[in-house]
Amino acid sequence: MEELYLGIETSCDDTSCAVYASERGVVIHRTAAQLDHGKYGGVVPEIASRSHMRTLFPLYETVMEDSGVPLSSLAGIGVTNGPGLTGSLLVGLSFAKALAYGSGVPLAGIHHIEGHILANALEGPLELPALVLVVSGGHTQLVAMERIGRYEVIGSTRDDAAGEAFDKIGKLLALPFPGGPSIEQAARGGNAAAYDFPRGLRRSGGCDFSFSGLKTAVRLKVESFDELTPQIVADVAASAQEAIVDSLIEKSLFAAQETRARRLYLAGGVAANSRLREALEERLAASGVKVSWPRPEYCTDNAAMIACAASHHIKAGRVDGLDLNSFARGNLSSWAA
Ligand code: KG4
Ligand code: ZN
């Protein structure tokens, strides 16, 4: 019989539920984005957790109804238990535990970053070993992945994450939150060579990243204008995007050389950026490294990736008890032997 897994993701502001089948992939996936944060210029943790409380149960009911899968027939339930906002995580975790307790279906706590990495497996079988560039709102990491469950973080950001840099620069330019998609859009009408913004740790720091210098340089540039005309906004957006993309590519190239990787996967919300995809593909192909990424809905936070990760955990016998806790911070670590 087909094995079906339910995924629940509430680590930040988006509430998401999905059902995934090992053989045929995503059966159903629904994500409810929270729109309130725009007026505050960022995610407000208390608003996020209250919104998960309102949204999660009806969303779950819709997903189960539309998939036609009875809860008791599931092979497992996967839930993001960290890293993320504690209040938000606890809503999803308590809900998943209640479902597991009531139905006897096995439960697996999933590290959010492993979920993002395995979003690539939703597009087809992974070619491993591979290097993964994880670029989200909270993380920027290069991960050497030997196989599913074996991860080595070989580089991380020393300050801001790439998505955080996009969001902060978007705010400086008074663009709508989140900054990533807004900057990508504004950059289309701009000149990427208009301003020469710094690329952090260009010739140092191994596979590590740094984006705080860029953020300061953009702030100083923005403050130097009397008025932010649409053309200035477009040029600053395009130049800042180019600086972020360039740093991500330089470090990926360096890591690929160091690890002799032939394969690179992109993961996380910033992987939805088309300039990053295009430039990365072009420059890594020249070094013989094949690059791919999940479709946009699986780049940003979603429960399909969590259900997929849960299928691997549960098949490997990695089941959690009802004492499973959430964690706000914590590195991705290996679980497979
Ligand atoms: O993975 P994600 O949905 O949530 C976290 O785990 O953090 O990533 C959210 C981040 C935000 O910082 C957002 O600005 C960025 O992903 N993002 C983008 C794009 N779409 C989302 N950044 C650049 N270009 C995009 N198209
Ligand atoms: Zn995420």
mmCIF file of C-alpha atoms in Angstrom, residues 31-260:
data_model
loop_
_atom_site.group_PDB
_atom_site.id
_atom_site.type_symbol
_atom_site.label_atom_id
_atom_site.label_comp_id
_atom_site.label_asym_id
_atom_site.label_seq_id
_atom_site.Cartn_x
_atom_site.Cartn_y
_atom_site.Cartn_z
ATOM 1 C CA THR A 31 0.457 27.419 2.359
ATOM 2 C CA ALA A 32 -1.326 30.363 3.934
ATOM 3 C CA ALA A 33 0.919 33.431 3.904
ATOM 4 C CA GLN A 34 0.438 36.040 6.622
ATOM 5 C CA LEU A 35 -0.067 39.438 5.141
ATOM 6 C CA ASP A 36 -0.141 41.519 8.334
ATOM 7 C CA HIS A 37 3.624 41.776 8.619
ATOM 8 C CA GLY A 38 3.910 44.198 5.700
ATOM 9 C CA LYS A 39 2.642 47.095 7.770
ATOM 10 C CA TYR A 40 5.259 46.436 10.478
ATOM 11 C CA GLY A 41 8.132 45.984 7.997
ATOM 12 C CA GLY A 42 8.930 42.487 9.290
ATOM 13 C CA VAL A 43 7.601 39.409 11.056
ATOM 14 C CA VAL A 44 6.098 40.147 14.493
ATOM 15 C CA PRO A 45 6.449 36.887 16.517
ATOM 16 C CA GLU A 46 3.279 37.352 18.601
ATOM 17 C CA ILE A 47 1.166 38.106 15.528
ATOM 18 C CA ALA A 48 2.711 35.120 13.732
ATOM 19 C CA SER A 49 1.920 32.604 16.478
ATOM 20 C CA ARG A 50 -1.648 33.884 16.928
ATOM 21 C CA SER A 51 -2.192 33.640 13.201
ATOM 22 C CA HIS A 52 -0.917 30.021 13.156
ATOM 23 C CA MET A 53 -3.423 29.236 15.910
ATOM 24 C CA ARG A 54 -6.263 30.601 13.798
ATOM 25 C CA THR A 55 -5.124 29.135 10.487
ATOM 26 C CA LEU A 56 -3.593 25.727 11.170
ATOM 27 C CA PHE A 57 -6.645 23.649 12.046
ATOM 28 C CA PRO A 58 -8.866 24.776 9.112
ATOM 29 C CA LEU A 59 -5.885 24.442 6.750
ATOM 30 C CA TYR A 60 -5.217 20.905 8.000
ATOM 31 C CA GLU A 61 -8.900 19.992 7.573
ATOM 32 C CA THR A 62 -8.923 21.273 3.983
ATOM 33 C CA VAL A 63 -5.743 19.377 3.128
ATOM 34 C CA MET A 64 -7.028 16.096 4.582
ATOM 35 C CA GLU A 65 -10.417 16.509 2.953
ATOM 36 C CA ASP A 66 -8.990 17.380 -0.467
ATOM 37 C CA SER A 67 -6.467 14.546 -0.351
ATOM 38 C CA GLY A 68 -9.139 12.051 0.729
ATOM 39 C CA VAL A 69 -6.644 10.469 3.117
ATOM 40 C CA PRO A 70 -7.909 9.439 6.565
ATOM 41 C CA LEU A 71 -5.506 10.439 9.347
ATOM 42 C CA SER A 72 -5.223 6.885 10.674
ATOM 43 C CA SER A 73 -3.975 5.594 7.304
ATOM 44 C CA LEU A 74 -0.914 7.877 7.262
ATOM 45 C CA ALA A 75 2.538 6.306 7.549
ATOM 46 C CA GLY A 76 3.839 9.305 9.466
ATOM 47 C CA ILE A 77 3.535 12.930 10.526
ATOM 48 C CA GLY A 78 6.465 15.323 10.114
ATOM 49 C CA VAL A 79 6.611 18.670 11.883
ATOM 50 C CA THR A 80 9.244 21.397 11.899
ATOM 51 C CA ASN A 81 10.470 21.603 15.497
ATOM 52 C CA GLY A 82 13.259 24.143 14.907
ATOM 53 C CA PRO A 83 14.998 26.410 14.297
ATOM 54 C CA GLY A 84 12.447 29.214 14.208
ATOM 55 C CA LEU A 85 10.235 31.435 16.335
ATOM 56 C CA THR A 86 9.398 29.535 19.528
ATOM 57 C CA GLY A 87 5.745 30.586 19.735
ATOM 58 C CA SER A 88 5.168 29.724 16.086
ATOM 59 C CA LEU A 89 6.974 26.381 16.320
ATOM 60 C CA LEU A 90 4.975 25.396 19.398
ATOM 61 C CA VAL A 91 1.650 25.847 17.605
ATOM 62 C CA GLY A 92 2.644 23.357 14.872
ATOM 63 C CA LEU A 93 4.411 21.019 17.267
ATOM 64 C CA SER A 94 1.527 20.800 19.769
ATOM 65 C CA PHE A 95 -0.908 20.227 16.928
ATOM 66 C CA ALA A 96 1.235 17.476 15.376
ATOM 67 C CA LYS A 97 1.683 15.787 18.762
ATOM 68 C CA ALA A 98 -2.086 15.822 19.364
ATOM 69 C CA LEU A 99 -2.663 14.220 15.947
ATOM 70 C CA ALA A 100 0.006 11.575 16.607
ATOM 71 C CA TYR A 101 -1.351 10.865 20.098
ATOM 72 C CA GLY A 102 -4.941 10.570 18.929
ATOM 73 C CA SER A 103 -4.212 8.408 15.897
ATOM 74 C CA GLY A 104 -1.129 6.406 16.881
ATOM 75 C CA VAL A 105 0.611 7.579 13.657
ATOM 76 C CA PRO A 106 4.429 7.903 14.078
ATOM 77 C CA LEU A 107 5.774 11.447 14.581
ATOM 78 C CA ALA A 108 9.088 12.912 13.345
ATOM 79 C CA GLY A 109 10.525 16.316 14.288
ATOM 80 C CA ILE A 110 12.262 17.877 11.285
ATOM 81 C CA HIS A 111 15.059 20.458 11.228
ATOM 82 C CA HIS A 112 13.786 23.300 9.059
ATOM 83 C CA ILE A 113 17.003 23.450 7.025
ATOM 84 C CA GLU A 114 16.920 19.736 6.260
ATOM 85 C CA GLY A 115 13.395 20.397 4.988
ATOM 86 C CA HIS A 116 14.650 23.149 2.667
ATOM 87 C CA ILE A 117 17.436 20.880 1.380
ATOM 88 C CA LEU A 118 15.032 18.009 0.710
ATOM 89 C CA ALA A 119 12.685 20.329 -1.216
ATOM 90 C CA ASN A 120 15.030 19.409 -4.074
ATOM 91 C CA ALA A 121 13.955 15.765 -3.724
ATOM 92 C CA LEU A 122 10.380 16.882 -4.532
ATOM 93 C CA GLU A 123 11.616 17.559 -8.085
ATOM 94 C CA GLY A 124 13.090 14.085 -8.657
ATOM 95 C CA PRO A 125 15.757 11.751 -7.249
ATOM 96 C CA LEU A 126 18.785 13.590 -5.839
ATOM 97 C CA GLU A 127 22.207 13.130 -7.439
ATOM 98 C CA LEU A 128 24.505 12.627 -4.461
ATOM 99 C CA PRO A 129 27.003 13.516 -3.102
ATOM 100 C CA ALA A 130 26.268 17.183 -3.671
ATOM 101 C CA LEU A 131 26.844 20.632 -2.332
ATOM 102 C CA VAL A 132 23.790 22.601 -1.165
ATOM 103 C CA LEU A 133 23.621 26.389 -0.987
ATOM 104 C CA VAL A 134 20.992 27.159 1.658
ATOM 105 C CA VAL A 135 19.808 30.749 1.368
ATOM 106 C CA SER A 136 16.807 31.718 3.473
ATOM 107 C CA GLY A 137 15.679 34.557 5.705
ATOM 108 C CA GLY A 138 17.436 33.055 8.716
ATOM 109 C CA HIS A 139 20.269 31.021 7.199
ATOM 110 C CA THR A 140 23.035 31.214 4.629
ATOM 111 C CA GLN A 141 25.068 28.037 4.556
ATOM 112 C CA LEU A 142 27.037 25.769 2.278
ATOM 113 C CA VAL A 143 26.337 22.148 3.143
ATOM 114 C CA ALA A 144 28.255 19.124 1.869
ATOM 115 C CA MET A 145 25.631 16.388 1.593
ATOM 116 C CA GLU A 146 26.932 12.861 1.263
ATOM 117 C CA ARG A 147 23.490 11.284 1.298
ATOM 118 C CA ILE A 148 20.097 11.985 2.864
ATOM 119 C CA GLY A 149 20.748 12.311 6.604
ATOM 120 C CA ARG A 150 24.527 13.060 6.260
ATOM 121 C CA TYR A 151 25.250 16.764 6.267
ATOM 122 C CA GLU A 152 28.385 18.791 6.915
ATOM 123 C CA VAL A 153 28.058 22.556 7.185
ATOM 124 C CA ILE A 154 31.237 23.850 5.523
ATOM 125 C CA GLY A 155 30.386 27.561 5.479
ATOM 126 C CA SER A 156 27.940 29.930 7.190
ATOM 127 C CA THR A 157 27.215 33.609 7.362
ATOM 128 C CA ARG A 158 29.114 35.483 10.061
ATOM 129 C CA ASP A 159 26.364 38.090 10.400
ATOM 130 C CA ASP A 160 23.181 38.533 8.328
ATOM 131 C CA ALA A 161 21.612 35.809 6.199
ATOM 132 C CA ALA A 162 21.201 36.559 2.477
ATOM 133 C CA GLY A 163 17.402 36.815 2.820
ATOM 134 C CA GLU A 164 17.823 39.088 5.828
ATOM 135 C CA ALA A 165 20.095 41.339 3.718
ATOM 136 C CA PHE A 166 17.431 41.467 0.995
ATOM 137 C CA ASP A 167 14.760 42.285 3.600
ATOM 138 C CA LYS A 168 16.826 45.023 5.324
ATOM 139 C CA ILE A 169 17.812 46.623 2.019
ATOM 140 C CA GLY A 170 14.175 46.457 0.888
ATOM 141 C CA LYS A 171 13.249 48.381 4.036
ATOM 142 C CA LEU A 172 15.941 51.028 3.366
ATOM 143 C CA LEU A 173 14.427 51.481 -0.100
ATOM 144 C CA ALA A 174 10.887 51.620 1.356
ATOM 145 C CA LEU A 175 9.866 48.589 -0.731
ATOM 146 C CA PRO A 176 7.104 46.195 0.428
ATOM 147 C CA PHE A 177 8.027 43.362 2.811
ATOM 148 C CA PRO A 178 9.521 40.816 2.221
ATOM 149 C CA GLY A 179 12.378 42.593 0.512
ATOM 150 C CA GLY A 180 13.615 39.687 -1.629
ATOM 151 C CA PRO A 181 10.822 39.542 -4.211
ATOM 152 C CA SER A 182 10.410 43.359 -4.071
ATOM 153 C CA ILE A 183 14.093 43.946 -4.797
ATOM 154 C CA GLU A 184 14.064 41.369 -7.579
ATOM 155 C CA GLN A 185 11.170 43.208 -9.179
ATOM 156 C CA ALA A 186 12.588 46.721 -8.675
ATOM 157 C CA ALA A 187 15.980 45.564 -10.004
ATOM 158 C CA ARG A 188 14.452 44.703 -13.393
ATOM 159 C CA GLY A 189 14.346 48.397 -14.276
ATOM 160 C CA GLY A 190 17.770 49.190 -12.802
ATOM 161 C CA ASN A 191 21.441 49.138 -13.708
ATOM 162 C CA ALA A 192 23.352 46.494 -11.707
ATOM 163 C CA ALA A 193 26.629 48.339 -12.351
ATOM 164 C CA ALA A 194 25.329 51.719 -11.098
ATOM 165 C CA TYR A 195 26.902 51.314 -7.631
ATOM 166 C CA ASP A 196 29.846 49.181 -6.650
ATOM 167 C CA PHE A 197 28.686 47.674 -3.353
ATOM 168 C CA PRO A 198 31.096 45.519 -1.282
ATOM 169 C CA ARG A 199 31.240 41.727 -1.497
ATOM 170 C CA GLY A 200 31.940 40.559 2.075
ATOM 171 C CA LEU A 201 34.867 38.181 2.797
ATOM 172 C CA ARG A 202 35.742 38.159 -0.900
ATOM 173 C CA ARG A 203 39.285 36.902 -0.456
ATOM 174 C CA SER A 204 39.093 35.513 3.059
ATOM 175 C CA GLY A 205 36.944 33.483 5.402
ATOM 176 C CA GLY A 206 36.983 30.232 3.404
ATOM 177 C CA CYS A 207 33.379 29.230 2.633
ATOM 178 C CA ASP A 208 31.912 31.763 5.105
ATOM 179 C CA PHE A 209 29.734 34.701 4.062
ATOM 180 C CA SER A 210 29.218 38.240 5.358
ATOM 181 C CA PHE A 211 26.493 40.684 4.356
ATOM 182 C CA SER A 212 26.597 43.347 7.095
ATOM 183 C CA GLY A 213 29.121 45.543 5.197
ATOM 184 C CA LEU A 214 26.840 45.552 2.181
ATOM 185 C CA LYS A 215 23.855 46.591 4.287
ATOM 186 C CA THR A 216 25.845 49.524 5.770
ATOM 187 C CA ALA A 217 27.136 50.580 2.333
ATOM 188 C CA VAL A 218 23.581 50.592 0.957
ATOM 189 C CA ARG A 219 22.323 52.586 3.948
ATOM 190 C CA LEU A 220 25.044 55.227 3.473
ATOM 191 C CA LYS A 221 24.313 55.416 -0.255
ATOM 192 C CA VAL A 222 20.563 55.774 0.338
ATOM 193 C CA GLU A 223 21.164 58.513 2.937
ATOM 194 C CA SER A 224 23.319 60.434 0.443
ATOM 195 C CA PHE A 225 20.294 61.178 -1.773
ATOM 196 C CA ASP A 226 17.853 64.019 -1.067
ATOM 197 C CA GLU A 227 15.074 62.024 -2.638
ATOM 198 C CA LEU A 228 14.692 58.344 -3.590
ATOM 199 C CA THR A 229 13.461 58.554 -7.185
ATOM 200 C CA PRO A 230 12.156 55.350 -8.816
ATOM 201 C CA GLN A 231 15.338 55.190 -10.931
ATOM 202 C CA ILE A 232 17.605 55.461 -7.870
ATOM 203 C CA VAL A 233 15.571 52.733 -6.134
ATOM 204 C CA ALA A 234 15.861 50.499 -9.212
ATOM 205 C CA ASP A 235 19.613 51.095 -9.546
ATOM 206 C CA VAL A 236 20.322 50.526 -5.826
ATOM 207 C CA ALA A 237 18.119 47.386 -5.877
ATOM 208 C CA ALA A 238 19.881 45.998 -8.963
ATOM 209 C CA SER A 239 23.380 46.812 -7.627
ATOM 210 C CA ALA A 240 22.648 45.363 -4.160
ATOM 211 C CA GLN A 241 21.097 42.221 -5.660
ATOM 212 C CA GLU A 242 24.170 41.820 -7.848
ATOM 213 C CA ALA A 243 26.465 42.116 -4.803
ATOM 214 C CA ILE A 244 24.502 39.426 -2.897
ATOM 215 C CA VAL A 245 24.329 37.127 -5.927
ATOM 216 C CA ASP A 246 28.029 37.631 -6.631
ATOM 217 C CA SER A 247 29.025 36.739 -3.042
ATOM 218 C CA LEU A 248 26.843 33.623 -3.105
ATOM 219 C CA ILE A 249 28.355 32.497 -6.410
ATOM 220 C CA GLU A 250 31.996 33.198 -5.456
ATOM 221 C CA LYS A 251 31.649 31.170 -2.263
ATOM 222 C CA SER A 252 29.783 28.351 -4.026
ATOM 223 C CA LEU A 253 32.535 28.152 -6.646
ATOM 224 C CA PHE A 254 35.176 28.082 -3.934
ATOM 225 C CA ALA A 255 33.314 25.361 -1.995
ATOM 226 C CA ALA A 256 32.793 23.309 -5.165
ATOM 227 C CA GLN A 257 36.532 23.439 -5.844
ATOM 228 C CA GLU A 258 37.404 22.540 -2.245
ATOM 229 C CA THR A 259 35.020 19.572 -2.125
ATOM 230 C CA ARG A 260 35.374 18.621 -5.825
#
